[in-house]
Amino acid sequence: RRQRQMCIRDRYGDVNTGGITGSMTIEYTLDPEDDVTGHLSNIYRKQYEYRSIIQKCVNTGDVAGKRSYVGGIVGRMDLGYLTACETSSCTITNENGSYTGGIAGLTGATVHGSFSKCTLSGKKYVGGIVGKVQAGTIENCSFSGSVSSSKSKAYVGGIAGGLNSANVTISGCANTADVTGGYAGGILGYWRTAATIQNCYNTGSITGSDKAGGIVGQLNKGTIENCYSIGDIGGKASQKGGIFAFSNA
């Protein structure tokens, strides 16, 4: 299903709150109980994931959620493909839950060619484009505005707050916004598993209370390729770095 919409109205919800749609998920039509899709090869899995598409959608209204999964376009995106979407001149807030993003609160799929120019605030996992990346790819996206969390252990990034899968690539992305959080990074706040960030840059100021890095706040595993940051790195963080503040890689 393809959606092309423009929203200028404010949105407020309890859980799964988005400027265009609350959630974006699709079941395999021949497997309603979802008991065989885990055995499909990647090529067949992508065929049914990409049947759900959001493209060329624009949101300029404020989005506020009471609990988890708040996004400027979609609250929770487990499957599918999102491309050429934008949010601008809006405020996106999460009162008590996790996963807040300028485009998607949480994604397990592909976000491509989208940008956000908003003011974001949340609790844990806050990102200019995606709050938390479970799987998939974020490519050719950019964020300007500001993104922050008042929680000392929050993961906050200009593109994504946190990453929790070995099959994730963030490429061709740019952040020009100020980032403030516990684990703060110009592109990514916290990186738990092996993945790749490539061809990305940051020019925003990064302020961390625990760790602050120009590209990544904390990197446990993975690869950073052809990235740079020229933004100021500050705050009370005990560990700071032009590219990353801390790494186990």
C-alpha positions as protocol buffer text, in pm:
chain_id: "A"
residue {
  index: 1
  type: ARG
  ca { x: 0 y: 0 z: 0 }
}
residue {
  index: 2
  type: ARG
  ca { x: 131 y: 342 z: -93 }
}
residue {
  index: 3
  type: GLN
  ca { x: 42 y: 655 z: 99 }
}
residue {
  index: 4
  type: ARG
  ca { x: 95 y: 1008 z: -22 }
}
residue {
  index: 5
  type: GLN
  ca { x: -38 y: 1253 z: 229 }
}
residue {
  index: 6
  type: MET
  ca { x: 24 y: 1593 z: 378 }
}
residue {
  index: 7
  type: CYS
  ca { x: -69 y: 1654 z: 741 }
}
residue {
  index: 8
  type: ILE
  ca { x: -77 y: 1996 z: 905 }
}
residue {
  index: 9
  type: ARG
  ca { x: -288 y: 1898 z: 1207 }
}
residue {
  index: 10
  type: ASP
  ca { x: -149 y: 1819 z: 1551 }
}
residue {
  index: 11
  type: ARG
  ca { x: -161 y: 1457 z: 1669 }
}
residue {
  index: 12
  type: TYR
  ca { x: -184 y: 1320 z: 2022 }
}
residue {
  index: 13
  type: GLY
  ca { x: -199 y: 951 z: 2112 }
}
residue {
  index: 14
  type: ASP
  ca { x: -137 y: 691 z: 2377 }
}
residue {
  index: 15
  type: VAL
  ca { x: 93 y: 441 z: 2200 }
}
residue {
  index: 16
  type: ASN
  ca { x: 205 y: 408 z: 1835 }
}
residue {
  index: 17
  type: THR
  ca { x: 156 y: 775 z: 1750 }
}
residue {
  index: 18
  type: GLY
  ca { x: 258 y: 919 z: 1412 }
}
residue {
  index: 19
  type: GLY
  ca { x: 196 y: 1227 z: 1204 }
}
residue {
  index: 20
  type: ILE
  ca { x: 77 y: 1014 z: 910 }
}
residue {
  index: 21
  type: THR
  ca { x: 13 y: 668 z: 1057 }
}
residue {
  index: 22
  type: GLY
  ca { x: 51 y: 506 z: 1397 }
}
residue {
  index: 23
  type: SER
  ca { x: 206 y: 177 z: 1283 }
}
residue {
  index: 24
  type: MET
  ca { x: 332 y: 19 z: 964 }
}
residue {
  index: 25
  type: THR
  ca { x: 324 y: -362 z: 972 }
}
residue {
  index: 26
  type: ILE
  ca { x: 213 y: -631 z: 727 }
}
residue {
  index: 27
  type: GLU
  ca { x: 156 y: -1005 z: 765 }
}
residue {
  index: 28
  type: TYR
  ca { x: 251 y: -1256 z: 501 }
}
residue {
  index: 29
  type: THR
  ca { x: -81 y: -1336 z: 332 }
}
residue {
  index: 30
  type: LEU
  ca { x: -21 y: -1712 z: 318 }
}
residue {
  index: 31
  type: ASP
  ca { x: 103 y: -1728 z: 675 }
}
residue {
  index: 32
  type: PRO
  ca { x: -143 y: -1543 z: 903 }
}
residue {
  index: 33
  type: GLU
  ca { x: 5 y: -1703 z: 1213 }
}
residue {
  index: 34
  type: ASP
  ca { x: 359 y: -1592 z: 1118 }
}
residue {
  index: 35
  type: ASP
  ca { x: 500 y: -1938 z: 1186 }
}
residue {
  index: 36
  type: VAL
  ca { x: 697 y: -1991 z: 866 }
}
residue {
  index: 37
  type: THR
  ca { x: 823 y: -1647 z: 762 }
}
residue {
  index: 38
  type: GLY
  ca { x: 1128 y: -1683 z: 982 }
}
residue {
  index: 39
  type: HIS
  ca { x: 1242 y: -1967 z: 754 }
}
residue {
  index: 40
  type: LEU
  ca { x: 1215 y: -1764 z: 432 }
}
residue {
  index: 41
  type: SER
  ca { x: 1529 y: -1657 z: 251 }
}
residue {
  index: 42
  type: ASN
  ca { x: 1608 y: -1286 z: 247 }
}
residue {
  index: 43
  type: ILE
  ca { x: 1490 y: -1240 z: -112 }
}
residue {
  index: 44
  type: TYR
  ca { x: 1141 y: -1373 z: -37 }
}
residue {
  index: 45
  type: ARG
  ca { x: 1122 y: -1191 z: 294 }
}
residue {
  index: 46
  type: LYS
  ca { x: 1192 y: -856 z: 127 }
}
residue {
  index: 47
  type: GLN
  ca { x: 920 y: -923 z: -130 }
}
residue {
  index: 48
  type: TYR
  ca { x: 650 y: -928 z: 132 }
}
residue {
  index: 49
  type: GLU
  ca { x: 805 y: -657 z: 350 }
}
residue {
  index: 50
  type: TYR
  ca { x: 808 y: -407 z: 65 }
}
residue {
  index: 51
  type: ARG
  ca { x: 437 y: -445 z: -6 }
}
residue {
  index: 52
  type: SER
  ca { x: 388 y: -185 z: 266 }
}
residue {
  index: 53
  type: ILE
  ca { x: 522 y: 150 z: 144 }
}
residue {
  index: 54
  type: ILE
  ca { x: 498 y: 508 z: 262 }
}
residue {
  index: 55
  type: GLN
  ca { x: 633 y: 764 z: 18 }
}
residue {
  index: 56
  type: LYS
  ca { x: 629 y: 1139 z: -39 }
}
residue {
  index: 57
  type: CYS
  ca { x: 441 y: 1218 z: 282 }
}
residue {
  index: 58
  type: VAL
  ca { x: 480 y: 1551 z: 461 }
}
residue {
  index: 59
  type: ASN
  ca { x: 392 y: 1638 z: 820 }
}
residue {
  index: 60
  type: THR
  ca { x: 407 y: 1990 z: 964 }
}
residue {
  index: 61
  type: GLY
  ca { x: 185 y: 1928 z: 1268 }
}
residue {
  index: 62
  type: ASP
  ca { x: 302 y: 1862 z: 1622 }
}
residue {
  index: 63
  type: VAL
  ca { x: 304 y: 1499 z: 1737 }
}
residue {
  index: 64
  type: ALA
  ca { x: 282 y: 1401 z: 2104 }
}
residue {
  index: 65
  type: GLY
  ca { x: 261 y: 1055 z: 2257 }
}
residue {
  index: 66
  type: LYS
  ca { x: 184 y: 945 z: 2608 }
}
residue {
  index: 67
  type: ARG
  ca { x: 378 y: 618 z: 2586 }
}
residue {
  index: 68
  type: SER
  ca { x: 620 y: 442 z: 2347 }
}
residue {
  index: 69
  type: TYR
  ca { x: 664 y: 473 z: 1969 }
}
residue {
  index: 70
  type: VAL
  ca { x: 623 y: 834 z: 1858 }
}
residue {
  index: 71
  type: GLY
  ca { x: 730 y: 950 z: 1512 }
}
residue {
  index: 72
  type: GLY
  ca { x: 683 y: 1249 z: 1284 }
}
residue {
  index: 73
  type: ILE
  ca { x: 559 y: 1017 z: 1007 }
}
residue {
  index: 74
  type: VAL
  ca { x: 504 y: 675 z: 1171 }
}
residue {
  index: 75
  type: GLY
  ca { x: 516 y: 561 z: 1532 }
}
residue {
  index: 76
  type: ARG
  ca { x: 627 y: 200 z: 1480 }
}
residue {
  index: 77
  type: MET
  ca { x: 755 y: 57 z: 1153 }
}
residue {
  index: 78
  type: ASP
  ca { x: 828 y: -315 z: 1183 }
}
residue {
  index: 79
  type: LEU
  ca { x: 828 y: -392 z: 811 }
}
residue {
  index: 80
  type: GLY
  ca { x: 807 y: -209 z: 480 }
}
residue {
  index: 81
  type: TYR
  ca { x: 976 y: 78 z: 302 }
}
residue {
  index: 82
  type: LEU
  ca { x: 958 y: 451 z: 375 }
}
residue {
  index: 83
  type: THR
  ca { x: 1097 y: 697 z: 123 }
}
residue {
  index: 84
  type: ALA
  ca { x: 1097 y: 1068 z: 35 }
}
residue {
  index: 85
  type: CYS
  ca { x: 910 y: 1179 z: 348 }
}
residue {
  index: 86
  type: GLU
  ca { x: 963 y: 1493 z: 554 }
}
residue {
  index: 87
  type: THR
  ca { x: 865 y: 1662 z: 876 }
}
residue {
  index: 88
  type: SER
  ca { x: 920 y: 2032 z: 936 }
}
residue {
  index: 89
  type: SER
  ca { x: 824 y: 2323 z: 1161 }
}
residue {
  index: 90
  type: CYS
  ca { x: 688 y: 2088 z: 1428 }
}
residue {
  index: 91
  type: THR
  ca { x: 750 y: 1960 z: 1779 }
}
residue {
  index: 92
  type: ILE
  ca { x: 762 y: 1585 z: 1849 }
}
residue {
  index: 93
  type: THR
  ca { x: 744 y: 1477 z: 2212 }
}
residue {
  index: 94
  type: ASN
  ca { x: 712 y: 1157 z: 2413 }
}
residue {
  index: 95
  type: GLU
  ca { x: 583 y: 1206 z: 2764 }
}
residue {
  index: 96
  type: ASN
  ca { x: 662 y: 878 z: 2939 }
}
residue {
  index: 97
  type: GLY
  ca { x: 775 y: 618 z: 2686 }
}
residue {
  index: 98
  type: SER
  ca { x: 1072 y: 517 z: 2471 }
}
residue {
  index: 99
  type: TYR
  ca { x: 1138 y: 540 z: 2095 }
}
residue {
  index: 100
  type: THR
  ca { x: 1091 y: 891 z: 1958 }
}
residue {
  index: 101
  type: GLY
  ca { x: 1199 y: 990 z: 1606 }
}
residue {
  index: 102
  type: GLY
  ca { x: 1161 y: 1273 z: 1358 }
}
residue {
  index: 103
  type: ILE
  ca { x: 1043 y: 1022 z: 1097 }
}
residue {
  index: 104
  type: ALA
  ca { x: 984 y: 693 z: 1285 }
}
residue {
  index: 105
  type: GLY
  ca { x: 984 y: 605 z: 1653 }
}
residue {
  index: 106
  type: LEU
  ca { x: 1115 y: 253 z: 1586 }
}
residue {
  index: 107
  type: THR
  ca { x: 1204 y: 78 z: 1260 }
}
residue {
  index: 108
  type: GLY
  ca { x: 1294 y: -273 z: 1155 }
}
residue {
  index: 109
  type: ALA
  ca { x: 1300 y: -194 z: 783 }
}
residue {
  index: 110
  type: THR
  ca { x: 1428 y: 71 z: 538 }
}
residue {
  index: 111
  type: VAL
  ca { x: 1407 y: 450 z: 571 }
}
residue {
  index: 112
  type: HIS
  ca { x: 1537 y: 624 z: 259 }
}
residue {
  index: 113
  type: GLY
  ca { x: 1579 y: 979 z: 131 }
}
residue {
  index: 114
  type: SER
  ca { x: 1385 y: 1152 z: 410 }
}
residue {
  index: 115
  type: PHE
  ca { x: 1453 y: 1454 z: 628 }
}
residue {
  index: 116
  type: SER
  ca { x: 1329 y: 1615 z: 945 }
}
residue {
  index: 117
  type: LYS
  ca { x: 1351 y: 1972 z: 1068 }
}
residue {
  index: 118
  type: CYS
  ca { x: 1179 y: 1957 z: 1404 }
}
residue {
  index: 119
  type: THR
  ca { x: 1229 y: 1989 z: 1778 }
}
residue {
  index: 120
  type: LEU
  ca { x: 1233 y: 1643 z: 1939 }
}
residue {
  index: 121
  type: SER
  ca { x: 1232 y: 1538 z: 2302 }
}
residue {
  index: 122
  type: GLY
  ca { x: 1175 y: 1202 z: 2468 }
}
residue {
  index: 123
  type: LYS
  ca { x: 1284 y: 966 z: 2741 }
}
residue {
  index: 124
  type: LYS
  ca { x: 1503 y: 681 z: 2607 }
}
residue {
  index: 125
  type: TYR
  ca { x: 1603 y: 627 z: 2242 }
}
residue {
  index: 126
  type: VAL
  ca { x: 1551 y: 962 z: 2073 }
}
residue {
  index: 127
  type: GLY
  ca { x: 1672 y: 1024 z: 1717 }
}
residue {
  index: 128
  type: GLY
  ca { x: 1637 y: 1296 z: 1457 }
}
residue {
  index: 129
  type: ILE
  ca { x: 1523 y: 1040 z: 1200 }
}
residue {
  index: 130
  type: VAL
  ca { x: 1458 y: 717 z: 1399 }
}
residue {
  index: 131
  type: GLY
  ca { x: 1440 y: 662 z: 1774 }
}
residue {
  index: 132
  type: LYS
  ca { x: 1567 y: 302 z: 1765 }
}
residue {
  index: 133
  type: VAL
  ca { x: 1681 y: 84 z: 1474 }
}
residue {
  index: 134
  type: GLN
  ca { x: 1593 y: -282 z: 1525 }
}
residue {
  index: 135
  type: ALA
  ca { x: 1703 y: -389 z: 1175 }
}
residue {
  index: 136
  type: GLY
  ca { x: 1728 y: -256 z: 821 }
}
residue {
  index: 137
  type: THR
  ca { x: 1884 y: 50 z: 662 }
}
residue {
  index: 138
  type: ILE
  ca { x: 1877 y: 426 z: 703 }
}
residue {
  index: 139
  type: GLU
  ca { x: 2017 y: 595 z: 394 }
}
residue {
  index: 140
  type: ASN
  ca { x: 2041 y: 945 z: 249 }
}
residue {
  index: 141
  type: CYS
  ca { x: 1853 y: 1106 z: 537 }
}
residue {
  index: 142
  type: SER
  ca { x: 1921 y: 1437 z: 715 }
}
residue {
  index: 143
  type: PHE
  ca { x: 1813 y: 1611 z: 1031 }
}
residue {
  index: 144
  type: SER
  ca { x: 1818 y: 1975 z: 1143 }
}
residue {
  index: 145
  type: GLY
  ca { x: 1649 y: 2133 z: 1442 }
}
residue {
  index: 146
  type: SER
  ca { x: 1722 y: 1991 z: 1787 }
}
residue {
  index: 147
  type: VAL
  ca { x: 1694 y: 1655 z: 1964 }
}
residue {
  index: 148
  type: SER
  ca { x: 1721 y: 1597 z: 2337 }
}
residue {
  index: 149
  type: SER
  ca { x: 1637 y: 1393 z: 2645 }
}
residue {
  index: 150
  type: SER
  ca { x: 1658 y: 1493 z: 3008 }
}
residue {
  index: 151
  type: LYS
  ca { x: 1725 y: 1136 z: 3127 }
}
residue {
  index: 152
  type: SER
  ca { x: 2086 y: 1070 z: 3225 }
}
residue {
  index: 153
  type: LYS
  ca { x: 2100 y: 728 z: 3054 }
}
residue {
  index: 154
  type: ALA
  ca { x: 1906 y: 821 z: 2740 }
}
residue {
  index: 155
  type: TYR
  ca { x: 2044 y: 731 z: 2397 }
}
residue {
  index: 156
  type: VAL
  ca { x: 2017 y: 1033 z: 2170 }
}
residue {
  index: 157
  type: GLY
  ca { x: 2146 y: 1080 z: 1815 }
}
residue {
  index: 158
  type: GLY
  ca { x: 2112 y: 1320 z: 1525 }
}
residue {
  index: 159
  type: ILE
  ca { x: 2001 y: 1035 z: 1299 }
}
residue {
  index: 160
  type: ALA
  ca { x: 1918 y: 747 z: 1539 }
}
residue {
  index: 161
  type: GLY
  ca { x: 1907 y: 718 z: 1916 }
}
residue {
  index: 162
  type: GLY
  ca { x: 2007 y: 352 z: 1941 }
}
residue {
  index: 163
  type: LEU
  ca { x: 2091 y: 52 z: 1727 }
}
residue {
  index: 164
  type: ASN
  ca { x: 2029 y: -306 z: 1831 }
}
residue {
  index: 165
  type: SER
  ca { x: 2095 y: -538 z: 1536 }
}
residue {
  index: 166
  type: ALA
  ca { x: 2394 y: -675 z: 1347 }
}
residue {
  index: 167
  type: ASN
  ca { x: 2220 y: -623 z: 1013 }
}
residue {
  index: 168
  type: VAL
  ca { x: 2197 y: -245 z: 1012 }
}
residue {
  index: 169
  type: THR
  ca { x: 2361 y: 12 z: 785 }
}
residue {
  index: 170
  type: ILE
  ca { x: 2340 y: 389 z: 822 }
}
residue {
  index: 171
  type: SER
  ca { x: 2480 y: 554 z: 510 }
}
residue {
  index: 172
  type: GLY
  ca { x: 2485 y: 890 z: 339 }
}
residue {
  index: 173
  type: CYS
  ca { x: 2323 y: 1069 z: 634 }
}
residue {
  index: 174
  type: ALA
  ca { x: 2385 y: 1416 z: 775 }
}
residue {
  index: 175
  type: ASN
  ca { x: 2306 y: 1589 z: 1103 }
}
residue {
  index: 176
  type: THR
  ca { x: 2328 y: 1967 z: 1146 }
}
residue {
  index: 177
  type: ALA
  ca { x: 2125 y: 1982 z: 1468 }
}
residue {
  index: 178
  type: ASP
  ca { x: 2223 y: 2013 z: 1834 }
}
residue {
  index: 179
  type: VAL
  ca { x: 2206 y: 1682 z: 2021 }
}
residue {
  index: 180
  type: THR
  ca { x: 2167 y: 1656 z: 2400 }
}
residue {
  index: 181
  type: GLY
  ca { x: 2141 y: 1337 z: 2605 }
}
residue {
  index: 182
  type: GLY
  ca { x: 2312 y: 1084 z: 2830 }
}
residue {
  index: 183
  type: TYR
  ca { x: 2481 y: 891 z: 2545 }
}
residue {
  index: 184
  type: ALA
  ca { x: 2487 y: 1155 z: 2270 }
}
residue {
  index: 185
  type: GLY
  ca { x: 2617 y: 1123 z: 1913 }
}
residue {
  index: 186
  type: GLY
  ca { x: 2598 y: 1334 z: 1600 }
}
residue {
  index: 187
  type: ILE
  ca { x: 2472 y: 1034 z: 1402 }
}
residue {
  index: 188
  type: LEU
  ca { x: 2400 y: 763 z: 1663 }
}
residue {
  index: 189
  type: GLY
  ca { x: 2373 y: 770 z: 2041 }
}
residue {
  index: 190
  type: TYR
  ca { x: 2436 y: 406 z: 2137 }
}
residue {
  index: 191
  type: TRP
  ca { x: 2555 y: 115 z: 1924 }
}
residue {
  index: 192
  type: ARG
  ca { x: 2522 y: -231 z: 2080 }
}
residue {
  index: 193
  type: THR
  ca { x: 2593 y: -480 z: 1799 }
}
residue {
  index: 194
  type: ALA
  ca { x: 2810 y: -509 z: 1488 }
}
residue {
  index: 195
  type: ALA
  ca { x: 2683 y: -280 z: 1214 }
}
residue {
  index: 196
  type: THR
  ca { x: 2809 y: -12 z: 974 }
}
residue {
  index: 197
  type: ILE
  ca { x: 2798 y: 368 z: 957 }
}
residue {
  index: 198
  type: GLN
  ca { x: 2943 y: 505 z: 635 }
}
residue {
  index: 199
  type: ASN
  ca { x: 2962 y: 831 z: 440 }
}
residue {
  index: 200
  type: CYS
  ca { x: 2795 y: 1035 z: 717 }
}
residue {
  index: 201
  type: TYR
  ca { x: 2878 y: 1368 z: 878 }
}
residue {
  index: 202
  type: ASN
  ca { x: 2782 y: 1590 z: 1170 }
}
residue {
  index: 203
  type: THR
  ca { x: 2808 y: 1967 z: 1213 }
}
residue {
  index: 204
  type: GLY
  ca { x: 2584 y: 2005 z: 1519 }
}
residue {
  index: 205
  type: SER
  ca { x: 2690 y: 2058 z: 1881 }
}
residue {
  index: 206
  type: ILE
  ca { x: 2690 y: 1739 z: 2089 }
}
residue {
  index: 207
  type: THR
  ca { x: 2626 y: 1760 z: 2464 }
}
residue {
  index: 208
  type: GLY
  ca { x: 2640 y: 1444 z: 2674 }
}
residue {
  index: 209
  type: SER
  ca { x: 2604 y: 1377 z: 3046 }
}
residue {
  index: 210
  type: ASP
  ca { x: 2769 y: 1033 z: 3019 }
}
residue {
  index: 211
  type: LYS
  ca { x: 2930 y: 1000 z: 2673 }
}
residue {
  index: 212
  type: ALA
  ca { x: 2948 y: 1244 z: 2380 }
}
residue {
  index: 213
  type: GLY
  ca { x: 3084 y: 1170 z: 2033 }
}
residue {
  index: 214
  type: GLY
  ca { x: 3082 y: 1355 z: 1703 }
}
residue {
  index: 215
  type: ILE
  ca { x: 2950 y: 1048 z: 1519 }
}
residue {
  index: 216
  type: VAL
  ca { x: 2866 y: 790 z: 1792 }
}
residue {
  index: 217
  type: GLY
  ca { x: 2827 y: 823 z: 2168 }
}
residue {
  index: 218
  type: GLN
  ca { x: 2915 y: 462 z: 2252 }
}
residue {
  index: 219
  type: LEU
  ca { x: 3031 y: 200 z: 2002 }
}
residue {
  index: 220
  type: ASN
  ca { x: 3048 y: -163 z: 2119 }
}
residue {
  index: 221
  type: LYS
  ca { x: 3099 y: -335 z: 1782 }
}
residue {
  index: 222
  type: GLY
  ca { x: 3099 y: -241 z: 1416 }
}
residue {
  index: 223
  type: THR
  ca { x: 3261 y: -20 z: 1155 }
}
residue {
  index: 224
  type: ILE
  ca { x: 3269 y: 355 z: 1092 }
}
residue {
  index: 225
  type: GLU
  ca { x: 3383 y: 443 z: 739 }
}
residue {
  index: 226
  type: ASN
  ca { x: 3440 y: 777 z: 566 }
}
residue {
  index: 227
  type: CYS
  ca { x: 3266 y: 988 z: 832 }
}
residue {
  index: 228
  type: TYR
  ca { x: 3355 y: 1322 z: 987 }
}
residue {
  index: 229
  type: SER
  ca { x: 3233 y: 1567 z: 1250 }
}
residue {
  index: 230
  type: ILE
  ca { x: 3312 y: 1936 z: 1298 }
}
residue {
  index: 231
  type: GLY
  ca { x: 3058 y: 2009 z: 1572 }
}
residue {
  index: 232
  type: ASP
  ca { x: 3148 y: 2111 z: 1925 }
}
residue {
  index: 233
  type: ILE
  ca { x: 3161 y: 1829 z: 2182 }
}
residue {
  index: 234
  type: GLY
  ca { x: 3067 y: 1925 z: 2538 }
}
residue {
  index: 235
  type: GLY
  ca { x: 2868 y: 1857 z: 2852 }
}
residue {
  index: 236
  type: LYS
  ca { x: 2954 y: 1675 z: 3174 }
}
residue {
  index: 237
  type: ALA
  ca { x: 3041 y: 1350 z: 2999 }
}
residue {
  index: 238
  type: SER
  ca { x: 3349 y: 1180 z: 3137 }
}
residue {
  index: 239
  type: GLN
  ca { x: 3423 y: 1039 z: 2789 }
}
residue {
  index: 240
  type: LYS
  ca { x: 3419 y: 1254 z: 2475 }
}
residue {
  index: 241
  type: GLY
  ca { x: 3552 y: 1213 z: 2123 }
}
residue {
  index: 242
  type: GLY
  ca { x: 3548 y: 1375 z: 1782 }
}
residue {
  index: 243
  type: ILE
  ca { x: 3422 y: 1052 z: 1621 }
}
residue {
  index: 244
  type: PHE
  ca { x: 3319 y: 832 z: 1918 }
}
residue {
  index: 245
  type: ALA
  ca { x: 3340 y: 873 z: 2296 }
}
residue {
  index: 246
  type: PHE
  ca { x: 3385 y: 506 z: 2389 }
}
residue {
  index: 247
  type: SER
  ca { x: 3447 y: 187 z: 2192 }
}
residue {
  index: 248
  type: ASN
  ca { x: 3481 y: -185 z: 2255 }
}
residue {
  index: 249
  type: ALA
  ca { x: 3525 y: -256 z: 1884 }
}
